[in-house]
mmCIF file of C-alpha atoms in Angstrom:
data_model
loop_
_atom_site.group_PDB
_atom_site.id
_atom_site.type_symbol
_atom_site.label_atom_id
_atom_site.label_comp_id
_atom_site.label_asym_id
_atom_site.label_seq_id
_atom_site.Cartn_x
_atom_site.Cartn_y
_atom_site.Cartn_z
ATOM 1 C CA MET O 1 -26.402 2.651 -64.231
ATOM 2 C CA ARG O 2 -24.944 4.210 -67.323
ATOM 3 C CA ASP O 3 -26.374 2.770 -69.806
ATOM 4 C CA TYR O 4 -29.463 3.192 -68.072
ATOM 5 C CA ASP O 5 -28.364 6.545 -67.662
ATOM 6 C CA ALA O 6 -27.202 6.665 -71.599
ATOM 7 C CA LEU O 7 -31.213 5.906 -72.657
ATOM 8 C CA LYS O 8 -32.640 8.576 -70.762
ATOM 9 C CA ASP O 9 -30.419 10.949 -71.070
ATOM 10 C CA PRO O 10 -31.758 14.457 -71.265
ATOM 11 C CA GLY O 11 -29.247 14.973 -73.707
ATOM 12 C CA GLU O 12 -30.975 12.302 -76.045
ATOM 13 C CA ARG O 13 -34.719 12.478 -75.444
ATOM 14 C CA ARG O 14 -37.109 11.458 -78.090
ATOM 15 C CA TYR O 15 -39.818 13.649 -77.962
ATOM 16 C CA VAL O 16 -43.341 11.314 -80.000
ATOM 17 C CA PRO O 17 -45.871 12.817 -80.401
ATOM 18 C CA TYR O 18 -49.143 12.694 -78.033
ATOM 19 C CA LEU O 19 -47.070 10.334 -75.942
ATOM 20 C CA MET O 20 -44.856 13.539 -75.262
ATOM 21 C CA TYR O 21 -41.359 11.274 -74.682
ATOM 22 C CA PHE O 22 -40.388 7.629 -75.110
ATOM 23 C CA HIS O 23 -36.556 5.716 -74.783
ATOM 24 C CA ARG O 24 -34.646 5.849 -78.015
ATOM 25 C CA ALA O 25 -35.145 3.538 -80.502
ATOM 26 C CA ASN O 26 -33.370 1.163 -80.936
ATOM 27 C CA PHE O 27 -30.780 2.063 -78.357
ATOM 28 C CA ALA O 28 -27.941 -0.745 -77.462
ATOM 29 C CA SER O 29 -25.744 -1.280 -74.690
ATOM 30 C CA PRO O 30 -24.252 -4.846 -72.975
ATOM 31 C CA THR O 31 -27.288 -3.786 -70.239
ATOM 32 C CA VAL O 32 -30.494 -3.215 -72.333
ATOM 33 C CA ASN O 33 -31.266 -3.011 -75.524
ATOM 34 C CA THR O 34 -34.657 -0.991 -77.570
ATOM 35 C CA ASP O 35 -36.344 -2.077 -80.878
ATOM 36 C CA ARG O 36 -37.273 0.572 -83.667
ATOM 37 C CA SER O 37 -40.044 2.813 -81.563
ATOM 38 C CA GLY O 38 -38.481 2.172 -77.886
ATOM 39 C CA PHE O 39 -39.143 -0.992 -76.755
ATOM 40 C CA ARG O 40 -37.583 -3.130 -75.064
ATOM 41 C CA ILE O 41 -35.874 -6.391 -75.377
ATOM 42 C CA SER O 42 -37.108 -9.653 -73.606
ATOM 43 C CA THR O 43 -35.903 -12.846 -74.076
ATOM 44 C CA GLY O 44 -38.024 -16.375 -73.464
ATOM 45 C CA PRO O 45 -36.902 -20.112 -73.326
ATOM 46 C CA ASP O 46 -33.548 -20.372 -75.620
ATOM 47 C CA GLY O 47 -32.552 -17.234 -76.218
ATOM 48 C CA VAL O 48 -35.821 -16.371 -78.018
ATOM 49 C CA ARG O 49 -36.038 -12.408 -77.912
ATOM 50 C CA ALA O 50 -39.531 -10.698 -78.494
ATOM 51 C CA SER O 51 -40.595 -6.918 -78.290
ATOM 52 C CA ALA O 52 -43.442 -4.362 -79.354
ATOM 53 C CA ALA O 53 -42.167 -2.869 -82.898
ATOM 54 C CA GLY O 54 -39.504 -5.843 -83.000
ATOM 55 C CA HIS O 55 -39.842 -9.449 -82.848
ATOM 56 C CA VAL O 56 -43.681 -10.856 -81.900
ATOM 57 C CA PRO O 57 -44.530 -14.416 -81.984
ATOM 58 C CA PRO O 58 -47.799 -16.002 -83.114
ATOM 59 C CA GLY O 59 -50.247 -16.845 -81.586
ATOM 60 C CA PRO O 60 -51.560 -14.731 -77.968
ATOM 61 C CA VAL O 61 -48.982 -12.748 -75.600
ATOM 62 C CA ARG O 62 -47.889 -11.380 -73.117
ATOM 63 C CA ILE O 63 -48.054 -7.320 -71.296
ATOM 64 C CA LEU O 64 -46.005 -5.890 -68.608
ATOM 65 C CA ALA O 65 -46.883 -2.536 -68.535
ATOM 66 C CA GLY O 66 -45.604 -0.080 -66.183
ATOM 67 C CA GLY O 67 -43.153 2.398 -65.273
ATOM 68 C CA SER O 68 -39.593 2.150 -64.423
ATOM 69 C CA THR O 69 -39.756 -0.911 -62.797
ATOM 70 C CA ALA O 70 -41.540 -2.456 -65.434
ATOM 71 C CA LEU O 71 -39.102 -1.476 -67.573
ATOM 72 C CA GLY O 72 -36.497 -3.755 -65.593
ATOM 73 C CA VAL O 73 -34.415 -0.696 -64.403
ATOM 74 C CA GLY O 74 -31.552 -1.621 -62.524
ATOM 75 C CA ALA O 75 -31.320 -5.806 -64.068
ATOM 76 C CA SER O 76 -27.931 -6.103 -65.127
ATOM 77 C CA THR O 77 -28.977 -7.639 -68.767
ATOM 78 C CA ASP O 78 -32.432 -7.274 -70.719
ATOM 79 C CA SER O 79 -33.185 -11.396 -69.302
ATOM 80 C CA THR O 80 -32.944 -11.125 -66.233
ATOM 81 C CA THR O 81 -36.675 -8.035 -66.356
ATOM 82 C CA LEU O 82 -39.441 -9.219 -65.325
ATOM 83 C CA ALA O 83 -41.001 -10.073 -68.077
ATOM 84 C CA SER O 84 -38.125 -11.732 -69.695
ATOM 85 C CA LEU O 85 -38.676 -14.304 -66.349
ATOM 86 C CA LEU O 86 -41.800 -15.285 -66.825
ATOM 87 C CA TRP O 87 -41.318 -15.054 -70.169
ATOM 88 C CA SER O 88 -38.136 -17.731 -69.975
ATOM 89 C CA ARG O 89 -38.805 -18.658 -65.987
ATOM 90 C CA TYR O 90 -42.007 -18.880 -64.030
ATOM 91 C CA ALA O 91 -44.965 -17.645 -66.534
ATOM 92 C CA PRO O 92 -43.623 -19.536 -70.178
ATOM 93 C CA SER O 93 -46.940 -21.059 -71.412
ATOM 94 C CA ALA O 94 -47.058 -17.288 -73.479
ATOM 95 C CA PRO O 95 -44.939 -14.798 -74.954
ATOM 96 C CA TRP O 96 -44.240 -11.609 -72.696
ATOM 97 C CA LEU O 97 -43.515 -8.324 -74.424
ATOM 98 C CA ASN O 98 -41.998 -5.352 -71.956
ATOM 99 C CA PHE O 99 -44.164 -2.496 -71.596
ATOM 100 C CA GLY O 100 -42.954 -0.638 -68.878
ATOM 101 C CA SER O 101 -41.096 2.627 -70.067
ATOM 102 C CA TYR O 102 -39.126 5.415 -67.021
ATOM 103 C CA CYS O 103 -41.769 8.153 -65.909
ATOM 104 C CA PHE O 104 -44.556 7.062 -67.475
ATOM 105 C CA ASN O 105 -48.145 8.396 -65.902
ATOM 106 C CA PRO O 106 -50.736 5.923 -66.067
ATOM 107 C CA THR O 107 -52.164 8.170 -68.957
ATOM 108 C CA GLN O 108 -49.580 7.743 -71.383
ATOM 109 C CA GLU O 109 -49.267 3.615 -69.866
ATOM 110 C CA VAL O 110 -52.812 3.280 -71.500
ATOM 111 C CA LEU O 111 -51.708 5.878 -73.930
ATOM 112 C CA LEU O 112 -48.414 2.907 -75.382
ATOM 113 C CA LEU O 113 -50.408 0.022 -75.690
ATOM 114 C CA THR O 114 -53.427 2.246 -78.024
ATOM 115 C CA LEU O 115 -50.690 4.002 -80.200
ATOM 116 C CA TYR O 116 -48.992 0.668 -80.532
ATOM 117 C CA ARG O 117 -51.668 -1.970 -80.549
ATOM 118 C CA HIS O 118 -52.185 -2.434 -84.036
ATOM 119 C CA LEU O 119 -48.083 -4.749 -83.962
ATOM 120 C CA LEU O 120 -49.422 -6.919 -81.775
ATOM 121 C CA GLY O 121 -52.291 -10.140 -82.068
ATOM 122 C CA ASP O 122 -54.513 -11.761 -79.586
ATOM 123 C CA ILE O 123 -53.242 -9.912 -76.050
ATOM 124 C CA ASP O 124 -53.891 -13.391 -73.238
ATOM 125 C CA GLU O 125 -53.094 -10.923 -69.913
ATOM 126 C CA ILE O 126 -51.900 -7.687 -69.218
ATOM 127 C CA VAL O 127 -49.655 -7.159 -66.088
ATOM 128 C CA ILE O 128 -49.635 -3.834 -64.740
ATOM 129 C CA PHE O 129 -46.691 -3.339 -61.847
ATOM 130 C CA SER O 130 -47.287 -0.143 -61.520
ATOM 131 C CA GLY O 131 -48.296 3.067 -58.049
ATOM 132 C CA ILE O 132 -45.118 4.918 -57.304
ATOM 133 C CA ASN O 133 -45.402 7.368 -60.275
ATOM 134 C CA ALA O 134 -48.826 8.169 -60.180
ATOM 135 C CA VAL O 135 -48.223 8.909 -56.257
ATOM 136 C CA MET O 136 -45.625 10.810 -57.121
ATOM 137 C CA VAL O 137 -46.832 13.374 -61.047
ATOM 138 C CA ALA O 138 -49.604 13.278 -57.750
ATOM 139 C CA ARG O 139 -47.398 15.561 -55.781
ATOM 140 C CA LEU O 140 -47.034 18.635 -57.787
ATOM 141 C CA PRO O 141 -49.099 21.058 -57.665
ATOM 142 C CA GLU O 142 -52.696 22.062 -58.435
ATOM 143 C CA TRP O 143 -52.337 24.080 -61.432
ATOM 144 C CA GLN O 144 -49.922 21.202 -63.292
ATOM 145 C CA GLN O 145 -52.518 19.020 -62.841
ATOM 146 C CA GLY O 146 -55.279 19.573 -65.431
ATOM 147 C CA ASP O 147 -57.545 18.058 -67.129
ATOM 148 C CA HIS O 148 -55.258 14.714 -67.072
ATOM 149 C CA GLY O 149 -52.966 15.008 -64.540
ATOM 150 C CA ALA O 150 -49.582 15.955 -64.511
ATOM 151 C CA PHE O 151 -46.807 14.282 -65.983
ATOM 152 C CA PHE O 152 -42.693 13.994 -65.669
ATOM 153 C CA PHE O 153 -40.880 16.927 -66.554
ATOM 154 C CA CYS O 154 -44.303 19.167 -67.793
ATOM 155 C CA GLY O 155 -43.039 22.462 -66.512
ATOM 156 C CA GLU O 156 -39.967 21.694 -68.929
ATOM 157 C CA TYR O 157 -43.601 21.807 -70.924
ATOM 158 C CA PHE O 158 -45.387 24.578 -69.879
ATOM 159 C CA GLU O 159 -41.633 26.844 -70.460
ATOM 160 C CA LYS O 160 -41.630 26.289 -74.072
ATOM 161 C CA MET O 161 -45.445 26.931 -74.653
ATOM 162 C CA ALA O 162 -45.006 29.775 -72.282
ATOM 163 C CA GLU O 163 -42.084 30.480 -74.851
ATOM 164 C CA LEU O 164 -43.960 29.967 -78.377
ATOM 165 C CA ARG O 165 -47.296 31.078 -77.451
ATOM 166 C CA GLU O 166 -45.164 34.409 -76.573
ATOM 167 C CA ARG O 167 -43.795 34.571 -80.165
ATOM 168 C CA ASN O 168 -46.449 33.836 -81.700
ATOM 169 C CA ARG O 169 -47.982 37.339 -80.644
ATOM 170 C CA LYS O 170 -47.645 40.232 -82.645
ATOM 171 C CA GLY O 171 -45.071 42.147 -81.176
ATOM 172 C CA GLY O 172 -45.652 40.502 -77.850
ATOM 173 C CA ARG O 173 -43.786 41.539 -75.286
ATOM 174 C CA LEU O 174 -44.327 39.900 -71.370
ATOM 175 C CA PHE O 175 -44.538 42.630 -68.866
ATOM 176 C CA GLY O 176 -43.416 42.384 -65.466
ATOM 177 C CA ARG O 177 -43.119 38.917 -63.783
ATOM 178 C CA ARG O 178 -43.602 35.436 -65.464
ATOM 179 C CA ALA O 179 -46.226 33.299 -63.394
ATOM 180 C CA ALA O 180 -43.920 30.218 -62.646
ATOM 181 C CA THR O 181 -43.866 26.310 -64.421
ATOM 182 C CA VAL O 182 -41.517 24.667 -62.413
ATOM 183 C CA ALA O 183 -42.339 23.272 -59.674
ATOM 184 C CA THR O 184 -40.389 22.817 -56.469
ATOM 185 C CA LEU O 185 -40.630 21.031 -53.374
ATOM 186 C CA ASP O 186 -41.449 24.730 -51.653
ATOM 187 C CA ASP O 187 -45.145 24.145 -53.636
ATOM 188 C CA VAL O 188 -46.135 20.191 -53.801
ATOM 189 C CA ARG O 189 -48.949 18.493 -52.589
ATOM 190 C CA ARG O 190 -48.387 17.885 -48.889
ATOM 191 C CA ASP O 191 -51.904 16.832 -48.480
ATOM 192 C CA ILE O 192 -52.310 12.936 -48.013
ATOM 193 C CA PRO O 193 -55.411 12.174 -48.408
ATOM 194 C CA THR O 194 -55.193 14.514 -51.810
ATOM 195 C CA VAL O 195 -52.197 13.004 -53.176
ATOM 196 C CA ILE O 196 -54.205 9.785 -52.754
ATOM 197 C CA GLY O 197 -57.688 9.941 -53.482
ATOM 198 C CA SER O 198 -55.065 11.872 -57.080
ATOM 199 C CA ALA O 199 -53.679 8.546 -57.491
ATOM 200 C CA ALA O 200 -55.838 6.171 -57.447
ATOM 201 C CA GLU O 201 -58.620 8.729 -59.313
ATOM 202 C CA ALA O 202 -56.233 8.650 -62.949
ATOM 203 C CA THR O 203 -54.630 4.578 -61.595
ATOM 204 C CA LEU O 204 -58.768 3.825 -61.801
ATOM 205 C CA ARG O 205 -59.361 6.283 -64.918
ATOM 206 C CA GLN O 206 -56.557 4.233 -66.990
ATOM 207 C CA LEU O 207 -57.685 0.947 -66.024
ATOM 208 C CA ASP O 208 -61.411 1.055 -67.785
ATOM 209 C CA ILE O 209 -59.242 2.290 -70.769
ATOM 210 C CA TRP O 210 -57.211 -0.743 -70.603
ATOM 211 C CA ARG O 211 -60.200 -2.619 -70.251
ATOM 212 C CA ARG O 212 -62.444 -1.114 -72.694
ATOM 213 C CA ILE O 213 -58.776 -1.983 -75.382
ATOM 214 C CA ALA O 214 -57.930 -5.356 -74.399
ATOM 215 C CA GLY O 215 -61.414 -6.793 -74.104
ATOM 216 C CA PRO O 216 -62.837 -9.028 -72.538
ATOM 217 C CA ASP O 217 -61.307 -12.569 -73.266
ATOM 218 C CA THR O 218 -57.906 -10.421 -71.792
ATOM 219 C CA ARG O 219 -57.110 -10.863 -68.408
ATOM 220 C CA ILE O 220 -56.111 -7.984 -66.231
ATOM 221 C CA SER O 221 -54.241 -7.618 -62.603
ATOM 222 C CA TYR O 222 -52.529 -4.553 -61.461
ATOM 223 C CA VAL O 223 -50.034 -5.064 -59.284
ATOM 224 C CA LEU O 224 -49.242 -2.088 -56.420
ATOM 225 C CA GLN O 225 -45.344 -2.508 -56.838
ATOM 226 C CA PRO O 226 -42.500 -3.685 -53.486
ATOM 227 C CA MET O 227 -41.371 -0.715 -52.687
ATOM 228 C CA THR O 228 -38.530 0.316 -49.918
ATOM 229 C CA ARG O 229 -40.118 2.220 -47.881
ATOM 230 C CA TRP O 230 -43.920 0.791 -48.982
ATOM 231 C CA MET O 231 -43.698 -2.295 -46.404
ATOM 232 C CA ARG O 232 -41.674 -3.233 -44.079
ATOM 233 C CA TYR O 233 -38.073 -3.944 -45.369
ATOM 234 C CA THR O 234 -34.508 -3.967 -43.610
ATOM 235 C CA PRO O 235 -31.651 -3.234 -46.531
ATOM 236 C CA ALA O 236 -28.528 -4.902 -46.906
ATOM 237 C CA PRO O 237 -25.541 -3.801 -46.559
ATOM 238 C CA GLU O 238 -25.293 -3.369 -50.368
ATOM 239 C CA GLU O 239 -28.522 -1.405 -49.976
ATOM 240 C CA THR O 240 -27.593 0.868 -47.549
ATOM 241 C CA VAL O 241 -24.063 1.862 -50.001
ATOM 242 C CA LEU O 242 -26.386 2.657 -52.248
ATOM 243 C CA PHE O 243 -29.338 5.043 -51.044
ATOM 244 C CA GLN O 244 -26.959 6.827 -49.689
ATOM 245 C CA GLU O 245 -24.634 7.354 -52.005
ATOM 246 C CA ASN O 246 -27.705 8.143 -54.343
ATOM 247 C CA ASP O 247 -28.911 10.635 -51.282
ATOM 248 C CA ARG O 248 -25.707 12.694 -51.144
ATOM 249 C CA MET O 249 -25.651 12.717 -55.798
ATOM 250 C CA SER O 250 -29.265 13.104 -55.734
ATOM 251 C CA GLU O 251 -30.499 17.206 -56.823
ATOM 252 C CA LEU O 252 -33.421 17.172 -55.202
ATOM 253 C CA GLY O 253 -31.842 16.452 -51.465
ATOM 254 C CA PRO O 254 -31.947 13.043 -49.429
ATOM 255 C CA TRP O 255 -35.075 10.878 -50.218
ATOM 256 C CA GLU O 256 -36.287 11.446 -46.657
ATOM 257 C CA GLU O 257 -36.782 14.926 -46.950
ATOM 258 C CA VAL O 258 -38.649 15.214 -50.711
ATOM 259 C CA TYR O 259 -40.434 12.132 -50.294
ATOM 260 C CA GLY O 260 -40.724 11.428 -46.851
ATOM 261 C CA ASP O 261 -44.360 11.608 -46.677
ATOM 262 C CA ILE O 262 -45.636 9.124 -49.615
ATOM 263 C CA ALA O 263 -42.967 6.398 -48.363
ATOM 264 C CA THR O 264 -44.270 5.448 -45.219
ATOM 265 C CA THR O 265 -45.925 1.491 -44.827
ATOM 266 C CA THR O 266 -48.889 3.633 -43.055
ATOM 267 C CA PHE O 267 -48.999 5.665 -46.766
ATOM 268 C CA ALA O 268 -48.977 2.645 -48.677
ATOM 269 C CA GLN O 269 -51.635 0.995 -47.055
ATOM 270 C CA ALA O 270 -54.328 3.339 -47.236
ATOM 271 C CA TYR O 271 -53.173 3.966 -51.001
ATOM 272 C CA ALA O 272 -53.784 0.430 -52.034
ATOM 273 C CA THR O 273 -56.786 0.106 -49.812
ATOM 274 C CA ALA O 274 -57.487 3.063 -53.162
ATOM 275 C CA LEU O 275 -56.628 1.348 -55.289
ATOM 276 C CA ARG O 276 -58.089 -2.071 -54.314
ATOM 277 C CA VAL O 277 -62.145 -0.569 -54.267
ATOM 278 C CA GLY O 278 -61.835 0.877 -57.415
ATOM 279 C CA CYS O 279 -60.432 -2.235 -59.028
ATOM 280 C CA GLU O 280 -63.433 -4.875 -58.061
ATOM 281 C CA LYS O 281 -66.143 -2.433 -59.569
ATOM 282 C CA GLN O 282 -64.058 -2.739 -62.639
ATOM 283 C CA GLY O 283 -63.822 -6.403 -61.580
ATOM 284 C CA VAL O 284 -59.895 -6.561 -62.957
ATOM 285 C CA ARG O 285 -57.653 -7.924 -60.052
ATOM 286 C CA PHE O 286 -55.318 -6.368 -56.924
ATOM 287 C CA PHE O 287 -52.666 -7.187 -55.691
ATOM 288 C CA ASP O 288 -50.458 -4.997 -53.063
ATOM 289 C CA LEU O 289 -46.905 -7.179 -53.403
ATOM 290 C CA ASN O 290 -45.479 -5.045 -50.451
ATOM 291 C CA PRO O 291 -46.548 -7.311 -47.447
ATOM 292 C CA VAL O 292 -45.742 -10.597 -49.788
ATOM 293 C CA VAL O 293 -41.762 -9.406 -51.197
ATOM 294 C CA ALA O 294 -41.915 -8.631 -47.317
ATOM 295 C CA ASP O 295 -42.209 -11.856 -46.382
ATOM 296 C CA VAL O 296 -40.082 -13.484 -48.334
ATOM 297 C CA ALA O 297 -37.791 -10.687 -47.960
ATOM 298 C CA THR O 298 -34.735 -11.308 -46.147
ATOM 299 C CA GLU O 299 -31.721 -9.515 -45.117
ATOM 300 C CA ARG O 300 -29.551 -11.678 -46.855
ATOM 301 C CA ASP O 301 -31.498 -10.231 -50.598
ATOM 302 C CA TRP O 302 -29.708 -7.608 -52.042
ATOM 303 C CA MET O 303 -32.864 -6.470 -53.454
ATOM 304 C CA PHE O 304 -32.810 -2.962 -55.236
ATOM 305 C CA VAL O 305 -30.085 -0.498 -56.667
ATOM 306 C CA ASP O 306 -31.920 2.222 -55.400
ATOM 307 C CA ARG O 307 -35.696 2.321 -53.571
ATOM 308 C CA VAL O 308 -38.137 1.959 -56.375
ATOM 309 C CA HIS O 309 -35.376 -0.499 -59.261
ATOM 310 C CA TYR O 310 -34.321 -3.665 -58.350
ATOM 311 C CA SER O 311 -31.270 -6.124 -58.360
ATOM 312 C CA ASP O 312 -30.688 -9.315 -60.428
ATOM 313 C CA THR O 313 -32.141 -11.260 -57.518
ATOM 314 C CA GLY O 314 -34.819 -8.300 -56.859
ATOM 315 C CA HIS O 315 -36.149 -8.659 -59.769
ATOM 316 C CA ASP O 316 -36.275 -13.166 -59.608
ATOM 317 C CA ILE O 317 -38.186 -12.741 -55.958
ATOM 318 C CA VAL O 318 -40.834 -10.612 -57.293
ATOM 319 C CA ALA O 319 -41.612 -11.639 -60.779
ATOM 320 C CA ARG O 320 -41.391 -15.126 -58.252
ATOM 321 C CA VAL O 321 -43.383 -13.777 -56.249
ATOM 322 C CA THR O 322 -45.986 -11.848 -59.208
ATOM 323 C CA ALA O 323 -45.704 -15.238 -61.237
ATOM 324 C CA GLU O 324 -47.212 -16.662 -57.353
ATOM 325 C CA ALA O 325 -49.767 -14.085 -56.538
ATOM 326 C CA LEU O 326 -51.593 -14.101 -60.021
ATOM 327 C CA GLU O 327 -51.482 -18.268 -60.730
ATOM 328 C CA LEU O 328 -49.320 -17.426 -63.848
ATOM 329 C CA VAL O 329 -48.198 -20.425 -66.326
#
């Protein structure tokens, strides 16, 4: 996890036009490695390596998109991420490229493909493995939402833009109290239907863009990512220790205090229903893997390194279930 912390180190954050930010380029570590544009390397049969801005194998490719769970945070090596396990073990008929990223909302997820589509050939399949980030940014205050929804670190963005505007005003000075630019736990959205509606609308709006970019010959599936509190799940002993440690170290506070309102099976079921209805209207396949994984995992399976990201065991279980549910070969 120290390697993942180094990858997302705020002091080394790489700001990218249009995307706002992306991973460190050419990052190298025993755990996680990126190419010249910041895409994580995926590995296939016989150790073949591939990435969007690195080596792209000839012929049609497949894309696994989403946030940090799709990226593979928690995997001990590049070869144990979802994209790599699909390519090397559970759906090896075509290479899988890792389009996951830390802290991307639905708009940034599709922008990543928009900006780098020219590096790829034919795309046979797109699996968007996501959900939690859309919910988290949907909870941010109304004044941060704008026309396209809020994004992670947008408080920093608004703060710096305010400073820049002030510097550009000739002799201008700020009088009185400056408007708040960073959301706190006191002003996040608490109305659950509003959060679900906002998260689903942002996701479905961008799914329409995915379809248009991909074209009629590319199959697209949206997978609602399995998360501990979105399924009936009893933590393994190792997970209990890790969750307690994460709560102790969190700057925001214990998980239940920060995310308790959106971290329930009731919330997940309502959210999944909203996404499923919208996906059906667009002709996009939708799969909620939370109940499926809950049926497969046992109390002996150490699946999670925190409440969202998987261990190697978790990645293997989820990759297998994903391939089976989506009928990938």
